[in-house]
Each structure stands twice: as C-alpha cells, then as structure tokens.
Amino acid sequence: MMLKEELEREYMRSGHMGCPGCGVATTLRLVLKVLGERTIVVIIPGCHAVISANYPNSVLKVPCFHSAFEIAAPTAAGISNALKIRGEEGINVLAVAGDGGTFDIGLQSLSGAADRNEDFIYLCLDNEAYMNTGIQSSSSTPEKVWTMTTPGGRKGRKKNLMQIIAGHRMPYAATVTMGKPLDLMEKIEKAKNIRGTKFIHALVPCPTGWRMAENLSAKSAMLAVESKLFPLYELIDGINFRITHEPQGIPVKEYIKIQGRYRHFTDSDVEALQKQVDEEWERLVEKAKSCI
Amino acid sequence: MDYIKITIEDIKPMSPFSQGSTEIFLTGQWSSRKPLYVEKTSPCRVGCPVGNDISRAFYLASKGDLDGALKVFREENPLPGVCGRVCYHPCESLCNRKEFDSSINIRGFERFLADNGRMNIAEEMAKTRKKERVAIVGSGPAGLSAAYHLVRLGFPVTVFEAMAEPGGMLMYGIPAYRLPRDVLKREIDYIKALGVEIKTNTRIGKDIDLASLKREYQALFISVGAHKAQGIGVEGEDLSGVMDGIGFLRDVHLGKRIRLNRRVIVVGGGNTAIDCARVARRKGAKEVTIIYRRSMTEMPALKEDIEWAQREGVKIMVLTAPKRIVGTENKVSSIECIRMELGEPDGTGRPRPIPISGSEFVLPADVVISAVGQSPDLGFLDDSGISITKRGVIETSFVTGTNVDGIFAGGDSSGNKAYVADAIASGKMGAFAIKCYLEGEDVQKEVEKYRIMDGSSISFGHILSPETHKADLRSTVPYEKLNTLCFQREKREDNPEILKPYRAVRGFGETVGSLNREGMDREIKRCFKCGTCTQCDLCFLLCPDISIVKNEDGYGTKKDYCKGCSICATSCPRNVIEIGGTI
C-alpha cells in the first residue's frame, strides 16, 4: 500500500486539453503517481500526446520525449540503455502508446524490444479505436462495434494482445483500468521493481469515441471489470496467470447499454457477446488455476 | 531535474522543448457544473426509531475508533446495550446492503460497541447548568431517554420510580435471557453518572401527589408505561391457575416462588406472549402452547424470538382463539378454543380474525397465561385535567405535549408503539419539547430543523455539536444512487448462539452471544456507509483534471480547472457528491 504522501503527489498538471471525463488523463496520472519524480516518459502520437503537451506548455512534471508513432518501445529502450551507459540508476522509463500505436502500428518494434528484454515499462492506453484522429477502427476495436470507419460495425474480433505478449515471456504483464485505481497502482508498483520489459494493458474509457456521457467513463471501466469483459490479472514470465480481482459477474448488457457505439446491438448480439465473455473468463480461470 | 545532466541548452538546437505549464489554461471555464460534497442521512438512520447515526458510527469504527462509534450511538440513544440486544431492528429492513447481498448486522454492532467501547464521562457532562428543573414520572426506556437527553442539555432532572429498581419494563418485563440485568444496570449507572437523580419506591399519587410535583418542577414528563394487563374477556378468567402475562414476568423477576408443572397455555402473539412461554419452559412447564388468533405472519413478536421459542419446545397454534376456560373445583382444567379464519383488514391494517362456527375444540391445561395486551394505570392523573383518549392512554401531540401546559408524556402510557426503541424515541422528543418549552422556543419549528426525514426522531448530534454534524437530515440515499461496482459480495455475520435450546431452558442465561472482533470487523468493512464520506479517495484518484484536492476533513475542488465531467459524483460509492451549477 502506498503512503499518504505518495498518494497525494502529482506529476501531472491541470489545464490539459483532454475532453471532459477523459480516461487517458486519469490513467496516465495514476501511473505517474506511482512511478514518481525519477521517471522519463516517451510519448508517441495519440490522445496522450495532445494531452501531455501543448507546445510550449507541458502537462507532465517529469521529462517527456515525443517520438514517432511506430517506435514507442525502441525509443524507451534507447533511453533506458543511454541511462545505463551513463551510470544512472533508479530511473523509470515509461513508453506510452495508444491501442493504435500498440495493436497495429508499433507491434513489431514492441516485439523486438520485448525480445531483447529491454528495461522499461510499456503502457498501452487502449480506448479501442484511433480516437485522436476521429474514431477510426483499430485492431483493438471489439467485434460489431461502431466507429467512423466501421459504420455498420467492425468485422472480426478484438485482437487478443495479452496472448501475443505472453508469447514474449516478459517478466511482468498486467491488465489494469482506472475503474479500479488501487489495483492499477499496485501493479505499477510491482512493475517498477522488476527489471526487463514490463507490459501494462490499460482499458481506457473514452466518452467521446464510445459515444457515452462524460460522467460515465469511470463507471464504464468498473462495469467492464465487474461484468468479466475486461478481467484484471497479472501474467508473470508469460506463463503464470493470477487474477487480481474477483468480478461480481453482472450481465455484460449493463456495460454496453450506456455506450452509443453498441447502440445497434440486437438482443442476439448481446447474447453472443455474453457467451464470448463467459467463455473467455472460463478460459482465464482455467489458466490461472494451473498456475501457482 | 538536476539528476539528469542534460541542460535545456543542450537540447534546444535539436528539437523544440516545452518549458511552460498548462496551468495557464483555465479549463474550468468549459463548464459551470462543479461537484459539491453533501453528506446525507443513511436509510438505516431513517428506519431507526431512535435516529442513531449508524453509517457515521460504522465509518468511525472502520477507522479503528470504536469509542468514537459508541459516542455516536450515545448521542442519540442512552441504552445501546439494551437496544443492541432486544431491538426489533427496523434499520436492518431498510439497509441498502439488503439489495446487494444481505443487510448489515446493525443490532450486533450496537451491542458490540456498548459492551466494548469506553466513554469519557467528564467529556459528556453538560457544559452549562440550567436552573429550570424537570421531573420525570417512570424510569422505563421513555423516561430514561428523556432524563438522559435533558441532563445532556444542562437541565437538572429527577426521575420518580414506583418500583424498587429503575428500568420499567426493561427490568420487570423483559426476561434476563434476552437482556441480562447487569447490562441494564450498567446503562442506568451511566445515566446516573451524568447527573440524573432517580428516586425509586416513590409512587406518584401515593408517596407524592402530582400537584406538588407541578409546583416544584418547571416541567413534567409522564412515562409510566403500561403495566395493567388486559383480560382475555372469556368465561372462567377468575379461576385459579389463570394469570396475566406481565404480572407473571414481574413475579419471576422478583424471585417469587413459581413452579409450573405440566401444561401451560399462553394466549397472545406479541413479545410478552413469547416471553411468557419461554419463561414458563424455564419454570418447569413440560408442555407450553401459544394460541394466537391470526396467522404467523401477523404475529407482532420478533421472528427470531418466535423461532427460539419453537426450538425451546414451545408449540404455537395459530388461527386459534380461546372461547372459555373450564375448571374443576375452581381450578383450571382445560381451555375451549375455536378455529379462526382471516377476513378483511381491520382498523390496524391486519386481517380481521373470524371464528369458524362449529370448529370448537378443547385443550387440556393446568395454567393459562393471558398476554393479549397491556394498558397504562393512569388513576393518579384523575384530578390533573390531563385528557385521556378513548383507548385509555394520555392524549399527546406529535411533540409529546399534553393539553396541560408544561406537562409532556411519552412511551406506552401515551400510546406509542410498544417497542423499546419507540419508547426511547418519544423520550427524546419529550426532552427536546421540554427544552423548547422552557426556553420559550417554537417547538414545531425547532423540531423541523432537526427532524430526520419525515420520521418521529430528531438528531441530537445536530443539536449538541453542529460543527461536526453536517449530514443533510432531509435527504437520504436510495440504493440506485450508490455505486455498488466498488463493493464485493460477502456473507453477513450473525450473532452466535451460545446456548443450545435444551440447555437454555434450564436457566436464564443469555442465549445469543456477542460477535467476536473478527466477525465485527467484517461487518464494519461490509457496511456501505451510505451518505457518509469515508475519505476513500476514489473521487480524488479518478479526477482527469487533477481538480480535486485533499483537505484536512475531506475534499475540495479546484474550480479553475474542473471541467464538470462529474465522474466523481457518478463514481462515488456512497452518493456523497452532488453536481451543482455554480461557478
């Protein structure tokens, strides 16, 4: 558990350009609270790039480096290695990318960095579409969901990124969401103290892109967790699963009914989704059972 | 950042470098909606006749401050140890947690605090001493409650009690297996320690007359209870072996030699009937049968007590009424009963029992105990001019005032609901009405200021320490307004049984024990604490605009930056945050 002073310290400033109810801002803020002052952040294009700085003003109170869209991971790895060469210790390097920069565009460079087990934390702020450029579908967009480029609903299921991550046998990977802030902060604390590539998959609600009221963003993240749609777990060395939060198991309908991007879902669509969610959850429970 | 040995000048030629702060952008101007922290009244408090601030007590207990939690109960209730054992806990029926898994064991919590918490008497003493004196007639729960709250308001109080020991029905009615006498004595001693004088063996109308009381004291509160048993109203009631329930319980408490051998019939369905039946088992009766004219659902007695009675071997025959008590040689030998069926609701809202003709049958009996109701003995008021209702109780207004100036009345003697908690509530109201009367305030208006929702109780916490009691008494928290996504389902901890029924009937030891510390801690954690800010930090952590700041006693808003997204209000687990439209 964090100390009171640690909890209260802030490494982000008010006045940023995030939409009201922005999940990216909250998630980034919580992560930085844990990582603390001795942190260097790598930012690539995405909402978080717009939020973190409006030249010549910065939101972050820690050094931040803006890099190209597809190279969040190798940029972080480069900084991490440069620090090592200079003999600097105890500085966290955090690569921040959206789902576009992770699921689609930055995947190969992330894979390379993870393969070399470079020492940094990779934070994927997954809001399930290219929100910054105007809600275009990514391979993280769930099946049948509305975006500007999939007006009739996306074909194909959301890419199972954690399976790809598992294949890299990273020392630490975890799913987090702002809806469960204490769980999020505990996981970042763990990642901070592990050497090697750490991957954090954060589900980030986006009121603008998800077509929902701005006050519901945190609640939608909680609903995603409690309906088992987005289970919170850790993955150690790519093989050991540990579920960190036991969901209430409320119907997934509660999660989708507050979002306009699911508005066209018929009852049978909801039913099919519920079945998928239940099966995925069972699979995860099975995996977690066989682990210590 | 001096630990990185790169200066801005090193970087500048390579790429643009932001050095300013975004705090120059006052994003608060985007919206006029801003959060407001408004603590509310929890539904359990609304349901509690006494008006205990339950969620606040649970909050303090969750911070490890059990003494503080007990103090919260004692702000409203002079008898937490009593209520923690015998209360009918309407709070638990309104508990929001009931919708989620099961209600909180609030009664067990109150008992735990009363038994384990400590009070600092010096701190509780009234700071001012007023000169107007108040006399209270009767030291039952209503009288004790009035005395306690008056003395805390600074008035000198004298309580007159006809019997040898104070406590009224608590002492002479409720059997010790439900309420151990040392618990009651401990609570009465606490009230005395605050400065209340109790004169026992002093019956008004015999030892002192009412007129002289009126001369000596500036205000009077009458709470003599209802100790006169009503008869069953059937033939054979004068036979030897027929006794009244309340007299039976009193005699048992006084230690009179009572030996019941074989078959006992108890008539009635209230708590007195159940107590009589269970006491009869303890006094040697082999077969005890309760006959009640309505069905099990209408029985006014507490469900858990009915269950205990059954487990102790008491038989309950519902839809049965006595028709005649039959005797041989002036002694009860049997009781003739008739079967009933339920008809249309009567004036009390319960279905009217209708006899089924020709369904008479006979039950053999050695003793018949009638426990069909009690009424107050108000003979001493004959010349006082105080008006009595047709039902034979003192006529009072909502704020306990009688038709005579300066005389107030409460408890069973003014026809309140016959539960301990309701008696305590009327004592509280009496104390407040007397304060207003003596200080020349408009009582109706004052009561509305401190009244909990539309209930019968007022918040003494708000009266005595307004600086620490900020909860809005006029708004409560419905289940839908809670964010239950922050909670997890957990099992309710019930108070443990410490005696098995076959052992329980051998004596008067308490049958249900206290929760242990671990069980209590689980209940304390389980409580939602509706409407009370527990400083859980969720609003602070979730704010995307870093616009909620932690203060000494809660949270504040940076209005210059808050974009009015209202995540905080929607996510608050306890519905403490409202969204206001002011800048």
mmCIF file of C-alpha atoms in Angstrom, chain A residues 28-263:
data_model
loop_
_atom_site.group_PDB
_atom_site.id
_atom_site.type_symbol
_atom_site.label_atom_id
_atom_site.label_comp_id
_atom_site.label_asym_id
_atom_site.label_seq_id
_atom_site.Cartn_x
_atom_site.Cartn_y
_atom_site.Cartn_z
ATOM 1 C CA LEU A 28 -1.577 8.429 -17.009
ATOM 2 C CA ARG A 29 -1.900 10.443 -13.826
ATOM 3 C CA LEU A 30 -2.316 7.327 -11.657
ATOM 4 C CA VAL A 31 0.662 5.625 -13.307
ATOM 5 C CA LEU A 32 2.904 8.639 -12.770
ATOM 6 C CA LYS A 33 1.803 8.920 -9.140
ATOM 7 C CA VAL A 34 3.408 5.542 -8.541
ATOM 8 C CA LEU A 35 6.484 5.943 -10.758
ATOM 9 C CA GLY A 36 7.338 9.254 -9.167
ATOM 10 C CA GLU A 37 9.766 12.026 -9.940
ATOM 11 C CA ARG A 38 12.582 9.873 -11.305
ATOM 12 C CA THR A 39 10.788 8.930 -14.497
ATOM 13 C CA ILE A 40 11.277 9.671 -18.186
ATOM 14 C CA VAL A 41 8.223 9.357 -20.374
ATOM 15 C CA VAL A 42 8.207 8.519 -24.074
ATOM 16 C CA ILE A 43 5.121 9.712 -25.891
ATOM 17 C CA ILE A 44 4.085 8.835 -29.428
ATOM 18 C CA PRO A 45 1.151 10.219 -31.409
ATOM 19 C CA GLY A 46 -2.215 9.617 -29.829
ATOM 20 C CA CYS A 47 -4.571 11.411 -27.491
ATOM 21 C CA HIS A 48 -1.968 11.252 -24.746
ATOM 22 C CA ALA A 49 0.388 13.274 -26.977
ATOM 23 C CA VAL A 50 -2.157 16.054 -27.250
ATOM 24 C CA ILE A 51 -2.942 15.897 -23.559
ATOM 25 C CA SER A 52 0.637 15.804 -22.340
ATOM 26 C CA ALA A 53 1.796 18.968 -24.072
ATOM 27 C CA ASN A 54 0.629 21.982 -25.975
ATOM 28 C CA TYR A 55 3.865 23.494 -27.137
ATOM 29 C CA PRO A 56 5.370 25.421 -25.361
ATOM 30 C CA ASN A 57 3.476 24.203 -22.270
ATOM 31 C CA SER A 58 3.751 20.779 -20.693
ATOM 32 C CA VAL A 59 1.346 18.844 -18.515
ATOM 33 C CA LEU A 60 3.958 16.488 -17.144
ATOM 34 C CA LYS A 61 6.263 17.480 -14.326
ATOM 35 C CA VAL A 62 8.765 14.839 -15.461
ATOM 36 C CA PRO A 63 10.908 14.797 -18.637
ATOM 37 C CA CYS A 64 8.994 13.642 -21.648
ATOM 38 C CA PHE A 65 10.194 12.710 -25.124
ATOM 39 C CA HIS A 66 7.906 12.772 -28.150
ATOM 40 C CA SER A 67 8.807 10.072 -30.647
ATOM 41 C CA ALA A 68 7.374 8.630 -33.849
ATOM 42 C CA PHE A 69 4.167 6.619 -33.976
ATOM 43 C CA GLU A 70 5.652 3.150 -34.519
ATOM 44 C CA ILE A 71 8.653 3.300 -32.159
ATOM 45 C CA ALA A 72 7.469 3.851 -28.592
ATOM 46 C CA ALA A 73 9.189 0.708 -27.348
ATOM 47 C CA PRO A 74 12.605 1.110 -29.051
ATOM 48 C CA THR A 75 12.738 4.802 -28.069
ATOM 49 C CA ALA A 76 12.185 3.837 -24.453
ATOM 50 C CA ALA A 77 14.738 1.064 -24.807
ATOM 51 C CA GLY A 78 17.232 3.554 -26.224
ATOM 52 C CA ILE A 79 16.743 5.959 -23.330
ATOM 53 C CA SER A 80 16.987 3.114 -20.864
ATOM 54 C CA ASN A 81 20.274 1.959 -22.383
ATOM 55 C CA ALA A 82 21.638 5.503 -22.543
ATOM 56 C CA LEU A 83 20.928 5.901 -18.827
ATOM 57 C CA LYS A 84 22.699 2.624 -18.157
ATOM 58 C CA ILE A 85 25.746 3.756 -20.108
ATOM 59 C CA ARG A 86 25.816 6.995 -18.161
ATOM 60 C CA GLY A 87 25.633 5.029 -14.937
ATOM 61 C CA GLU A 88 22.257 6.464 -13.894
ATOM 62 C CA GLU A 89 20.246 4.111 -11.721
ATOM 63 C CA GLY A 90 16.726 4.005 -10.438
ATOM 64 C CA ILE A 91 15.166 5.996 -13.246
ATOM 65 C CA ASN A 92 11.963 4.536 -14.648
ATOM 66 C CA VAL A 93 11.449 4.709 -18.374
ATOM 67 C CA LEU A 94 7.817 4.658 -19.415
ATOM 68 C CA ALA A 95 6.689 4.223 -23.011
ATOM 69 C CA VAL A 96 3.121 5.381 -23.539
ATOM 70 C CA ALA A 97 1.161 4.370 -26.628
ATOM 71 C CA GLY A 98 -2.456 4.036 -27.567
ATOM 72 C CA ASP A 99 -4.100 0.941 -28.958
ATOM 73 C CA GLY A 100 -3.311 2.132 -32.484
ATOM 74 C CA GLY A 101 0.357 2.505 -31.612
ATOM 75 C CA THR A 102 0.437 -0.887 -29.918
ATOM 76 C CA PHE A 103 -2.037 -3.286 -31.530
ATOM 77 C CA ASP A 104 -1.380 -2.062 -35.085
ATOM 78 C CA ILE A 105 1.464 0.294 -35.794
ATOM 79 C CA GLY A 106 4.027 -0.308 -33.035
ATOM 80 C CA LEU A 107 3.604 -4.048 -32.672
ATOM 81 C CA GLN A 108 6.747 -5.185 -34.431
ATOM 82 C CA SER A 109 9.021 -2.722 -32.642
ATOM 83 C CA LEU A 110 7.445 -3.628 -29.315
ATOM 84 C CA SER A 111 8.042 -7.276 -30.139
ATOM 85 C CA GLY A 112 11.705 -6.576 -30.874
ATOM 86 C CA ALA A 113 12.262 -4.616 -27.683
ATOM 87 C CA ALA A 114 10.474 -7.250 -25.635
ATOM 88 C CA ASP A 115 12.518 -9.966 -27.301
ATOM 89 C CA ARG A 116 15.703 -8.228 -26.134
ATOM 90 C CA ASN A 117 14.019 -7.788 -22.729
ATOM 91 C CA GLU A 118 14.932 -4.091 -22.643
ATOM 92 C CA ASP A 119 14.349 -2.448 -19.286
ATOM 93 C CA PHE A 120 11.268 -0.199 -19.465
ATOM 94 C CA ILE A 121 7.543 -0.149 -18.777
ATOM 95 C CA TYR A 122 5.249 -0.159 -21.775
ATOM 96 C CA LEU A 123 1.834 1.366 -21.063
ATOM 97 C CA CYS A 124 -0.829 0.697 -23.658
ATOM 98 C CA LEU A 125 -3.758 3.100 -23.249
ATOM 99 C CA ASP A 126 -6.395 1.064 -25.021
ATOM 100 C CA ASN A 127 -9.531 3.044 -25.859
ATOM 101 C CA GLU A 128 -10.426 0.639 -28.638
ATOM 102 C CA ALA A 129 -10.068 2.939 -31.685
ATOM 103 C CA TYR A 130 -7.986 5.766 -33.130
ATOM 104 C CA MET A 131 -9.773 8.402 -31.072
ATOM 105 C CA ASN A 132 -7.298 11.249 -31.570
ATOM 106 C CA THR A 133 -7.787 11.344 -35.327
ATOM 107 C CA GLY A 134 -11.546 10.948 -35.148
ATOM 108 C CA ILE A 135 -12.639 7.473 -34.034
ATOM 109 C CA GLN A 136 -11.254 5.169 -36.713
ATOM 110 C CA SER A 137 -11.318 1.445 -36.113
ATOM 111 C CA SER A 138 -8.136 -0.301 -34.906
ATOM 112 C CA SER A 139 -7.488 -3.993 -34.404
ATOM 113 C CA SER A 140 -8.403 -3.356 -30.780
ATOM 114 C CA THR A 141 -11.966 -2.330 -31.658
ATOM 115 C CA PRO A 142 -14.381 -5.022 -30.467
ATOM 116 C CA GLU A 143 -16.439 -7.020 -32.900
ATOM 117 C CA LYS A 144 -19.536 -5.347 -34.423
ATOM 118 C CA VAL A 145 -18.747 -2.053 -32.698
ATOM 119 C CA TRP A 146 -19.450 1.235 -34.439
ATOM 120 C CA THR A 147 -16.604 3.564 -35.413
ATOM 121 C CA MET A 148 -16.358 6.253 -38.110
ATOM 122 C CA THR A 149 -14.706 3.734 -40.442
ATOM 123 C CA THR A 150 -16.967 0.824 -39.489
ATOM 124 C CA PRO A 151 -20.412 2.435 -39.600
ATOM 125 C CA GLY A 152 -22.068 -0.992 -39.860
ATOM 126 C CA GLY A 153 -19.927 -2.486 -37.093
ATOM 127 C CA ARG A 154 -16.406 -3.887 -37.232
ATOM 128 C CA LYS A 155 -15.844 -7.322 -38.703
ATOM 129 C CA GLY A 156 -13.595 -9.573 -36.711
ATOM 130 C CA ARG A 157 -12.906 -9.802 -33.017
ATOM 131 C CA LYS A 158 -10.656 -7.621 -30.904
ATOM 132 C CA LYS A 159 -7.063 -8.777 -31.145
ATOM 133 C CA ASN A 160 -6.013 -10.733 -28.068
ATOM 134 C CA LEU A 161 -2.914 -8.721 -27.349
ATOM 135 C CA MET A 162 -2.129 -10.321 -23.996
ATOM 136 C CA GLN A 163 -1.690 -13.660 -25.769
ATOM 137 C CA ILE A 164 0.908 -12.046 -28.039
ATOM 138 C CA ILE A 165 2.588 -10.527 -25.003
ATOM 139 C CA ALA A 166 2.539 -13.915 -23.296
ATOM 140 C CA GLY A 167 4.421 -15.315 -26.267
ATOM 141 C CA HIS A 168 7.309 -12.961 -25.468
ATOM 142 C CA ARG A 169 7.672 -14.337 -21.935
ATOM 143 C CA MET A 170 8.071 -10.862 -20.473
ATOM 144 C CA PRO A 171 8.889 -10.824 -16.755
ATOM 145 C CA TYR A 172 5.692 -8.925 -16.000
ATOM 146 C CA ALA A 173 2.496 -8.051 -17.814
ATOM 147 C CA ALA A 174 -0.837 -6.972 -16.388
ATOM 148 C CA THR A 175 -4.251 -5.652 -17.305
ATOM 149 C CA VAL A 176 -5.423 -2.553 -15.451
ATOM 150 C CA THR A 177 -8.130 0.056 -15.639
ATOM 151 C CA MET A 178 -8.842 3.384 -13.993
ATOM 152 C CA GLY A 179 -12.083 1.902 -12.671
ATOM 153 C CA LYS A 180 -10.021 0.009 -10.102
ATOM 154 C CA PRO A 181 -7.365 2.609 -9.248
ATOM 155 C CA LEU A 182 -5.814 0.816 -6.282
ATOM 156 C CA ASP A 183 -5.344 -2.363 -8.294
ATOM 157 C CA LEU A 184 -3.761 -0.272 -11.052
ATOM 158 C CA MET A 185 -1.342 1.413 -8.702
ATOM 159 C CA GLU A 186 -0.333 -1.836 -7.022
ATOM 160 C CA LYS A 187 0.535 -3.333 -10.399
ATOM 161 C CA ILE A 188 2.587 -0.321 -11.466
ATOM 162 C CA GLU A 189 4.429 -0.530 -8.150
ATOM 163 C CA LYS A 190 5.280 -4.153 -8.939
ATOM 164 C CA ALA A 191 6.347 -3.339 -12.483
ATOM 165 C CA LYS A 192 8.550 -0.547 -11.179
ATOM 166 C CA ASN A 193 10.584 -3.007 -9.143
ATOM 167 C CA ILE A 194 11.114 -5.608 -11.875
ATOM 168 C CA ARG A 195 13.934 -5.312 -14.402
ATOM 169 C CA GLY A 196 13.215 -6.119 -18.037
ATOM 170 C CA THR A 197 10.260 -5.304 -20.281
ATOM 171 C CA LYS A 198 7.000 -4.783 -18.421
ATOM 172 C CA PHE A 199 3.752 -4.519 -20.316
ATOM 173 C CA ILE A 200 0.650 -2.806 -18.898
ATOM 174 C CA HIS A 201 -2.575 -3.117 -20.840
ATOM 175 C CA ALA A 202 -4.946 -0.395 -19.630
ATOM 176 C CA LEU A 203 -8.561 -0.292 -20.757
ATOM 177 C CA VAL A 204 -9.241 3.425 -21.073
ATOM 178 C CA PRO A 205 -12.816 4.641 -21.407
ATOM 179 C CA CYS A 206 -13.321 7.392 -23.976
ATOM 180 C CA PRO A 207 -16.624 9.264 -23.598
ATOM 181 C CA THR A 208 -16.168 10.910 -26.991
ATOM 182 C CA GLY A 209 -15.358 7.798 -29.001
ATOM 183 C CA TRP A 210 -17.538 5.397 -27.075
ATOM 184 C CA ARG A 211 -20.461 7.756 -27.548
ATOM 185 C CA MET A 212 -21.385 7.959 -23.879
ATOM 186 C CA ALA A 213 -21.977 10.647 -21.273
ATOM 187 C CA GLU A 214 -18.716 12.010 -19.881
ATOM 188 C CA ASN A 215 -19.663 11.289 -16.265
ATOM 189 C CA LEU A 216 -19.871 7.562 -17.030
ATOM 190 C CA SER A 217 -16.284 6.995 -18.053
ATOM 191 C CA ALA A 218 -15.003 5.640 -14.732
ATOM 192 C CA LYS A 219 -18.200 3.710 -14.208
ATOM 193 C CA SER A 220 -17.935 2.074 -17.624
ATOM 194 C CA ALA A 221 -14.439 0.894 -16.710
ATOM 195 C CA MET A 222 -15.805 -0.585 -13.487
ATOM 196 C CA LEU A 223 -18.614 -2.248 -15.436
ATOM 197 C CA ALA A 224 -16.105 -3.739 -17.878
ATOM 198 C CA VAL A 225 -14.290 -5.353 -14.964
ATOM 199 C CA GLU A 226 -17.312 -6.439 -12.948
ATOM 200 C CA SER A 227 -19.011 -7.968 -15.997
ATOM 201 C CA LYS A 228 -15.870 -10.076 -16.680
ATOM 202 C CA LEU A 229 -15.492 -8.424 -20.076
ATOM 203 C CA PHE A 230 -12.130 -6.984 -19.072
ATOM 204 C CA PRO A 231 -10.675 -9.225 -16.353
ATOM 205 C CA LEU A 232 -7.899 -7.835 -14.201
ATOM 206 C CA TYR A 233 -4.938 -10.171 -13.984
ATOM 207 C CA GLU A 234 -1.168 -10.412 -13.940
ATOM 208 C CA LEU A 235 0.997 -12.517 -16.178
ATOM 209 C CA ILE A 236 4.413 -13.458 -14.833
ATOM 210 C CA ASP A 237 7.079 -14.651 -17.298
ATOM 211 C CA GLY A 238 4.399 -15.158 -19.910
ATOM 212 C CA ILE A 239 3.095 -18.309 -18.271
ATOM 213 C CA ASN A 240 1.773 -17.673 -14.779
ATOM 214 C CA PHE A 241 -1.648 -16.064 -14.661
ATOM 215 C CA ARG A 242 -3.018 -14.556 -11.471
ATOM 216 C CA ILE A 243 -6.495 -12.996 -11.337
ATOM 217 C CA THR A 244 -6.257 -9.931 -9.106
ATOM 218 C CA HIS A 245 -9.918 -9.019 -8.826
ATOM 219 C CA GLU A 246 -12.894 -11.319 -8.492
ATOM 220 C CA PRO A 247 -15.670 -9.760 -10.634
ATOM 221 C CA GLN A 248 -19.259 -9.508 -9.417
ATOM 222 C CA GLY A 249 -20.375 -11.120 -12.665
ATOM 223 C CA ILE A 250 -23.040 -8.624 -13.665
ATOM 224 C CA PRO A 251 -24.521 -9.005 -17.179
ATOM 225 C CA VAL A 252 -22.375 -7.530 -19.947
ATOM 226 C CA LYS A 253 -25.515 -5.722 -21.135
ATOM 227 C CA GLU A 254 -25.032 -3.263 -18.273
ATOM 228 C CA TYR A 255 -21.696 -2.295 -19.782
ATOM 229 C CA ILE A 256 -22.793 -1.908 -23.376
ATOM 230 C CA LYS A 257 -26.130 -0.224 -22.785
ATOM 231 C CA ILE A 258 -24.508 3.026 -21.647
ATOM 232 C CA GLN A 259 -22.404 3.304 -24.825
ATOM 233 C CA GLY A 260 -23.659 4.627 -28.148
ATOM 234 C CA ARG A 261 -21.123 2.604 -30.122
ATOM 235 C CA TYR A 262 -23.106 -0.521 -29.133
ATOM 236 C CA ARG A 263 -26.484 1.069 -29.780
#
